Tab-separated table of C-alpha atoms and ligand atoms in Angstrom:
chain	number	residue	atom	x	y	z
A	1	MET	CA	107.826	71.099	69.263
A	2	LYS	CA	105.044	68.581	70.085
A	3	VAL	CA	107.474	65.797	70.085
A	4	PHE	CA	110.172	67.556	72.006
A	5	TRP	CA	110.104	65.282	75.062
A	6	LYS	CA	109.927	62.218	73.006
A	7	LYS	CA	112.855	63.216	71.092
A	8	THR	CA	114.824	63.996	74.164
A	9	ALA	CA	114.086	60.638	75.787
A	10	PHE	CA	114.720	58.570	72.770
A	11	SER	CA	117.718	60.577	71.570
A	12	THR	CA	119.268	60.141	75.008
A	13	ILE	CA	118.814	56.313	75.116
A	14	ILE	CA	119.911	55.956	71.598
A	15	ALA	CA	122.947	58.159	72.005
A	16	LEU	CA	124.014	56.166	75.063
A	17	ILE	CA	123.455	52.919	73.375
A	18	ILE	CA	125.660	54.025	70.270
A	19	PHE	CA	128.385	55.514	72.531
A	20	SER	CA	128.398	52.273	74.471
A	21	LEU	CA	128.682	50.110	71.367
A	22	VAL	CA	131.433	52.395	69.859
A	23	ALA	CA	133.231	51.923	73.107
A	24	SER	CA	132.844	48.102	73.484
A	25	ASN	CA	135.109	46.974	70.467
A	26	GLY	CA	136.080	47.606	66.973
A	27	THR	CA	134.898	44.303	65.631
A	28	LYS	CA	131.327	45.134	65.899
A	29	ASN	CA	131.632	48.016	63.232
A	30	LYS	CA	129.394	46.169	60.687
A	31	ILE	CA	126.631	45.555	63.179
A	32	LEU	CA	127.108	49.034	64.611
A	33	SER	CA	126.607	50.809	61.265
A	34	GLN	CA	123.194	49.080	60.858
A	35	ASP	CA	122.328	49.969	64.339
A	36	ILE	CA	123.122	53.564	63.824
A	37	ARG	CA	120.884	53.521	60.704
A	38	ASN	CA	118.147	51.823	62.875
A	39	SER	CA	118.615	54.517	65.556
A	40	GLU	CA	118.490	57.351	63.128
A	41	SER	CA	115.250	56.078	61.650
A	42	CYS	CA	113.936	55.479	65.214
A	43	ILE	CA	114.692	59.060	66.159
A	44	LEU	CA	113.235	60.336	62.917
A	45	ALA	CA	110.016	58.410	63.330
A	46	GLY	CA	109.832	59.905	66.823
A	47	SER	CA	110.213	63.437	65.464
A	48	LEU	CA	107.507	62.679	62.976
A	49	ASN	CA	105.239	61.226	65.681
A	50	LYS	CA	104.678	58.036	63.736
A	51	HIS	CA	103.695	55.882	66.683
A	52	GLN	CA	103.352	52.563	64.862
A	53	GLN	CA	106.548	52.970	63.052
A	54	LEU	CA	108.349	54.212	66.101
A	55	ASN	CA	107.325	51.243	68.147
A	56	GLN	CA	108.299	48.583	65.799
A	57	LEU	CA	111.483	50.221	64.755
A	58	CYS	CA	112.738	51.239	68.266
A	59	THR	CA	111.675	48.084	69.887
A	60	SER	CA	113.571	45.959	67.246
A	61	THR	CA	116.454	48.206	67.494
A	62	LEU	CA	116.574	48.127	71.228
A	63	ASN	CA	116.130	44.276	71.255
A	64	HIS	CA	118.738	43.841	68.666
A	65	ILE	CA	121.308	45.803	70.672
A	66	SER	CA	121.298	43.324	73.479
A	67	ILE	CA	124.290	44.768	75.383
A	68	PRO	CA	126.229	41.540	75.201
A	69	THR	CA	129.968	41.322	76.060
A	70	PRO	CA	131.457	41.492	79.698
A	71	GLN	CA	134.193	43.915	78.748
A	72	THR	CA	131.635	46.719	78.341
A	73	ASN	CA	130.466	48.800	81.149
A	74	LEU	CA	126.841	48.862	79.774
A	75	THR	CA	124.006	48.885	82.273
A	76	PRO	CA	120.286	48.031	81.421
A	77	ILE	CA	118.313	50.695	79.859
A	78	LEU	CA	116.280	51.488	83.069
A	79	ASN	CA	119.465	52.138	85.118
A	80	LEU	CA	120.803	54.652	82.508
A	81	ASN	CA	121.292	58.100	83.958
A	82	LEU	CA	118.019	59.614	82.867
A	83	THR	CA	116.084	62.215	84.657
A	84	ASN	CA	112.771	61.325	86.293
A	85	LYS	CA	110.967	63.364	83.729
A	86	GLU	CA	112.719	61.474	80.984
A	87	ARG	CA	111.887	58.090	82.397
A	88	PHE	CA	108.322	59.082	82.667
A	89	PHE	CA	108.155	60.314	79.120
A	90	ALA	CA	109.951	57.323	77.944
A	91	ALA	CA	107.324	55.076	79.625
A	92	ILE	CA	104.298	56.854	78.236
A	93	THR	CA	105.477	57.988	74.899
A	94	ASP	CA	103.568	55.430	72.845
A	95	LYS	CA	100.279	55.880	74.692
A	96	LEU	CA	99.228	59.476	73.735
A	97	LEU	CA	98.667	60.750	70.215
A	98	ALA	CA	100.928	63.750	71.044
A	99	ILE	CA	102.778	64.494	74.136
A	100	PRO	CA	101.551	67.773	75.816
A	101	GLN	CA	103.904	70.729	75.884
A	102	PRO	CA	104.742	72.425	79.096
A	103	GLY	CA	102.546	75.247	79.956
A	104	THR	CA	99.419	73.834	78.237
A	105	TYR	CA	96.214	72.693	79.934
A	106	GLU	CA	96.933	69.138	78.619
A	107	TYR	CA	100.393	69.316	80.379
A	108	ILE	CA	98.768	70.349	83.652
A	109	LEU	CA	96.308	67.462	83.424
A	110	LEU	CA	98.967	65.002	82.510
A	111	ARG	CA	100.929	66.106	85.566
A	112	ALA	CA	97.851	65.758	87.838
A	113	TYR	CA	96.387	62.562	86.432
A	114	GLY	CA	99.005	61.070	84.037
A	115	ALA	CA	100.305	58.481	86.451
A	116	ALA	CA	97.939	55.661	84.952
A	117	PHE	CA	99.744	56.033	81.582
A	118	VAL	CA	102.732	54.030	82.675
A	119	ASN	CA	100.546	50.925	82.836
A	120	HIS	CA	102.022	48.384	80.466
A	121	ASN	CA	99.585	45.602	80.963
A	122	PRO	CA	98.225	44.828	77.413
A	123	GLU	CA	94.706	44.299	78.635
A	124	VAL	CA	94.542	47.711	80.084
A	125	GLN	CA	93.186	50.417	77.815
A	126	LEU	CA	94.373	54.193	78.044
A	127	PRO	CA	92.710	57.067	76.225
A	128	SER	CA	94.859	58.615	73.400
A	129	LYS	CA	94.397	62.063	75.063
A	130	VAL	CA	94.445	63.515	78.562
A	131	VAL	CA	90.870	65.161	78.340
A	132	PHE	CA	87.641	64.101	76.718
A	133	SER	CA	85.666	66.751	75.148
A	134	ASP	CA	82.156	65.406	75.737
A	135	GLU	CA	79.986	62.457	76.569
A	136	ASN	CA	80.169	60.931	73.178
A	137	GLU	CA	83.945	60.842	73.073
A	138	THR	CA	84.006	59.412	76.616
A	139	LYS	CA	81.483	56.609	75.603
A	140	GLU	CA	83.442	55.786	72.567
A	141	PHE	CA	86.396	55.113	74.666
A	142	GLN	CA	84.557	53.274	77.542
A	143	PHE	CA	82.874	51.111	74.933
A	144	THR	CA	86.223	49.524	74.116
A	145	LEU	CA	86.905	48.560	77.783
A	146	SER	CA	86.603	45.165	79.128
A	147	MET	CA	85.216	45.583	82.624
A	148	GLY	CA	85.184	43.588	85.839
A	149	LYS	CA	83.251	43.958	89.056
A	150	VAL	CA	84.791	44.783	92.406
A	151	ASN	CA	83.971	42.110	94.812
A	152	GLY	CA	81.584	42.999	97.663
A	153	THR	CA	80.018	45.924	95.915
A	154	ASN	CA	76.665	46.328	94.035
A	155	ASN	CA	77.671	48.351	91.146
A	156	CYS	CA	81.437	49.118	91.211
A	157	TYR	CA	83.138	48.335	87.949
A	158	LEU	CA	86.716	48.933	86.735
A	159	GLN	CA	88.801	47.787	83.768
A	160	LYS	CA	89.042	44.045	84.347
A	161	ALA	CA	92.755	43.967	85.140
A	162	ALA	CA	92.224	46.807	87.622
A	163	ALA	CA	89.244	45.124	89.244
A	164	ASP	CA	91.143	41.763	89.399
A	165	ALA	CA	94.104	43.463	91.088
A	166	LEU	CA	91.897	45.213	93.533
A	167	ASN	CA	90.135	42.021	94.322
A	168	GLN	CA	93.247	40.424	95.246
A	169	ALA	CA	94.150	43.229	97.629
A	170	LYS	CA	90.556	42.920	99.166
A	171	ALA	CA	91.144	39.194	99.564
A	172	GLN	CA	93.973	40.009	101.921
A	173	VAL	CA	92.227	42.846	103.917
A	174	ASN	CA	88.797	44.555	103.962
A	175	ILE	CA	88.938	47.808	102.061
A	176	PRO	CA	85.553	49.578	101.743
A	177	LEU	CA	84.400	51.980	99.148
A	178	LYS	CA	84.528	55.642	100.161
A	179	SER	CA	80.797	56.159	99.797
A	180	GLY	CA	79.784	52.601	100.053
A	181	TYR	CA	77.378	53.029	97.102
A	182	GLY	CA	79.500	51.865	94.184
A	183	ASP	CA	79.209	53.545	90.762
A	184	SER	CA	80.244	57.026	91.809
A	185	ASP	CA	83.387	55.706	93.560
A	186	CYS	CA	84.390	53.659	90.515
A	187	THR	CA	83.953	54.172	86.778
A	188	ARG	CA	82.102	57.395	85.934
A	189	THR	CA	80.363	58.928	82.954
A	190	PHE	CA	81.300	62.302	81.531
A	191	ALA	CA	78.000	63.596	83.114
A	192	THR	CA	78.955	62.414	86.526
A	193	ASN	CA	82.339	63.881	86.261
A	194	LEU	CA	80.787	67.219	85.144
A	195	ARG	CA	78.224	67.176	87.970
A	196	PHE	CA	80.994	66.676	90.540
A	197	TRP	CA	82.989	69.580	88.976
A	198	ARG	CA	80.032	71.916	89.143
A	199	LYS	CA	79.555	71.047	92.722
A	200	TYR	CA	83.000	72.432	93.744
A	201	ALA	CA	83.981	74.662	90.902
A	202	ASN	CA	82.925	76.656	87.788
A	203	ASN	CA	84.120	78.075	84.575
A	204	LYS	CA	86.230	80.692	86.302
A	205	THR	CA	87.919	77.987	88.271
A	206	LEU	CA	88.477	76.119	84.812
A	207	ALA	CA	90.050	79.149	83.367
A	208	ARG	CA	92.247	79.538	86.311
A	209	VAL	CA	93.330	75.851	86.074
A	210	GLN	CA	93.999	76.260	82.318
A	211	GLN	CA	96.197	79.360	82.974
A	212	GLY	CA	98.181	77.522	85.607
A	213	GLN	CA	96.888	79.862	88.314
A	214	GLU	CA	94.871	77.140	90.285
A	215	LYS	CA	96.195	73.723	91.117
A	216	LYS	CA	94.672	72.544	94.455
A	217	ILE	CA	91.133	72.013	92.970
A	218	LEU	CA	92.622	69.188	90.974
A	219	GLY	CA	92.991	67.221	94.151
A	220	THR	CA	89.247	67.780	95.073
A	221	VAL	CA	87.642	67.245	91.681
A	222	ALA	CA	88.789	66.765	88.116
A	223	PRO	CA	87.880	69.172	85.363
A	224	PRO	CA	85.154	67.938	82.912
A	225	GLY	CA	86.469	65.103	80.799
A	226	SER	CA	89.809	64.610	82.599
A	227	SER	CA	89.091	62.228	85.555
A	228	GLN	CA	90.879	58.932	85.915
A	229	HIS	CA	87.473	57.581	86.916
A	230	LEU	CA	86.464	57.949	83.116
A	231	TRP	CA	89.128	55.453	82.239
A	232	GLY	CA	88.049	52.775	84.660
A	233	LEU	CA	91.425	52.877	86.331
A	234	ALA	CA	90.540	54.727	89.596
A	235	ILE	CA	88.464	54.141	92.653
A	236	ASP	CA	87.797	55.990	95.829
A	237	LEU	CA	88.329	54.064	98.992
A	238	ARG	CA	88.345	54.343	102.768
A	239	VAL	CA	91.768	53.329	103.597
A	240	ALA	CA	92.543	53.723	107.280
A	241	ASN	CA	95.528	51.471	108.072
A	242	GLU	CA	98.832	50.292	106.943
A	243	ALA	CA	97.737	46.709	106.039
A	244	GLN	CA	95.251	48.162	103.553
A	245	ARG	CA	97.730	50.493	101.978
A	246	GLN	CA	100.261	47.664	101.664
A	247	ALA	CA	97.749	45.387	100.138
A	248	LEU	CA	96.852	47.935	97.506
A	249	ASN	CA	100.506	48.834	96.702
A	250	GLN	CA	101.420	45.206	96.384
A	251	ASN	CA	98.623	44.836	93.724
A	252	GLY	CA	99.560	47.882	91.714
A	253	TRP	CA	97.355	50.396	93.352
A	254	PHE	CA	98.671	53.855	94.472
A	255	ARG	CA	97.661	57.264	95.569
A	256	THR	CA	98.730	59.369	92.562
A	257	VAL	CA	96.692	62.645	92.888
A	258	GLU	CA	98.028	65.012	95.400
A	259	TYR	CA	95.651	65.964	98.247
A	260	ASP	CA	92.991	63.498	97.004
A	261	VAL	CA	93.270	61.082	99.944
A	262	PRO	CA	90.533	58.578	99.012
A	263	HIS	CA	91.502	58.320	95.419
A	264	TRP	CA	93.557	55.359	94.322
A	265	THR	CA	95.048	54.778	90.731
A	266	TYR	CA	95.796	51.412	89.039
A	267	ILE	CA	99.334	51.770	87.811
A	268	GLY	CA	99.910	47.901	87.579
A	269	HIS	CA	103.507	47.965	88.900
A	270	PRO	CA	104.835	47.047	92.293
A	271	LEU	CA	106.139	49.813	94.617
A	272	ASP	CA	109.828	48.933	94.002
A	273	GLN	CA	109.492	49.619	90.188
A	274	LEU	CA	107.976	53.071	90.511
A	275	ASP	CA	111.420	54.807	90.453
A	276	GLU	CA	111.923	53.269	86.969
A	277	PHE	CA	109.155	55.281	85.566
A	278	GLY	CA	110.318	58.549	87.307
A	279	PHE	CA	107.731	58.689	89.924
A	280	GLU	CA	108.328	61.042	92.768
A	281	ASN	CA	107.118	60.242	96.390
A	282	LYS	CA	105.678	62.968	98.403
A	283	VAL	CA	104.266	62.492	101.936
A	284	ILE	CA	101.623	65.196	102.941
A	285	GLY	CA	100.008	64.898	106.381
A	286	GLY	CA	101.248	61.355	106.727
A	287	ILE	CA	99.671	60.362	103.365
A	288	SER	CA	102.144	59.008	100.727
A	289	TYR	CA	101.550	59.981	97.131
A	290	TRP	CA	103.410	58.783	94.032
A	291	LEU	CA	103.345	61.721	91.673
A	292	THR	CA	104.381	62.232	88.146
A	293	PRO	CA	107.691	64.152	87.716
A	294	LEU	CA	106.178	66.940	85.733
B	301	ZN	ZN1	88.730	59.550	92.933
């Protein structure tokens, strides 16, 4: 059950590829039988949750089937008729150790904060789970990060690729930090995440979030261990005009957490590619958010 979505997304892609190859012409039977074997192995690896094997196998399978001849009606993978949810899961499937199941706390967190997982920049590190259990686990992850400083700040650090992209936006137009102080707007420790949580919420709130009864608090503060700020891929900014928003979007930064107006996430893709990953645009009070389709 844990790999249900993975299987669904991959099975859909593979089934469409196999169908299209069958339809293309009969002379490809020899290649096709090999492809089917590869595809079956690919799906099997997915069902067993073997990430390494899955990646190598599926990548080589998909690369090998290069959708060649003009007489076919094949379209590129990303234009296939997948649902937004399937596109999103296909994009993040190799990032997490296990894809959270609907109805679980992890799924709720993935829905609220999972936008960053579509980042495909090889320099960007993502956690293998959606919530860290304590300071040690957080530090263990943060220790692996290569960080860069946000220009014009005293103590604001993000993952280097995210900082570089933000600095490019800041070179186009002035974009101040929300507080102006630096570290609390940028990469945070587990302790800072916890302190903020306790300022606005408590254990009862957490229980309600986990049971799916409370959602709006997630736009004010992230539960302990779940903030995008722990990953070095989020920043709180004072964005007041269209030029600032455009500069951020052009450099891969988007508002992805519903109701959290100052909060920006580094997705690393331009605006016109967000559809491909299943993102859904929602405008609330004139603020445009790009939300996961979960
Ligand atoms: Zn934030």
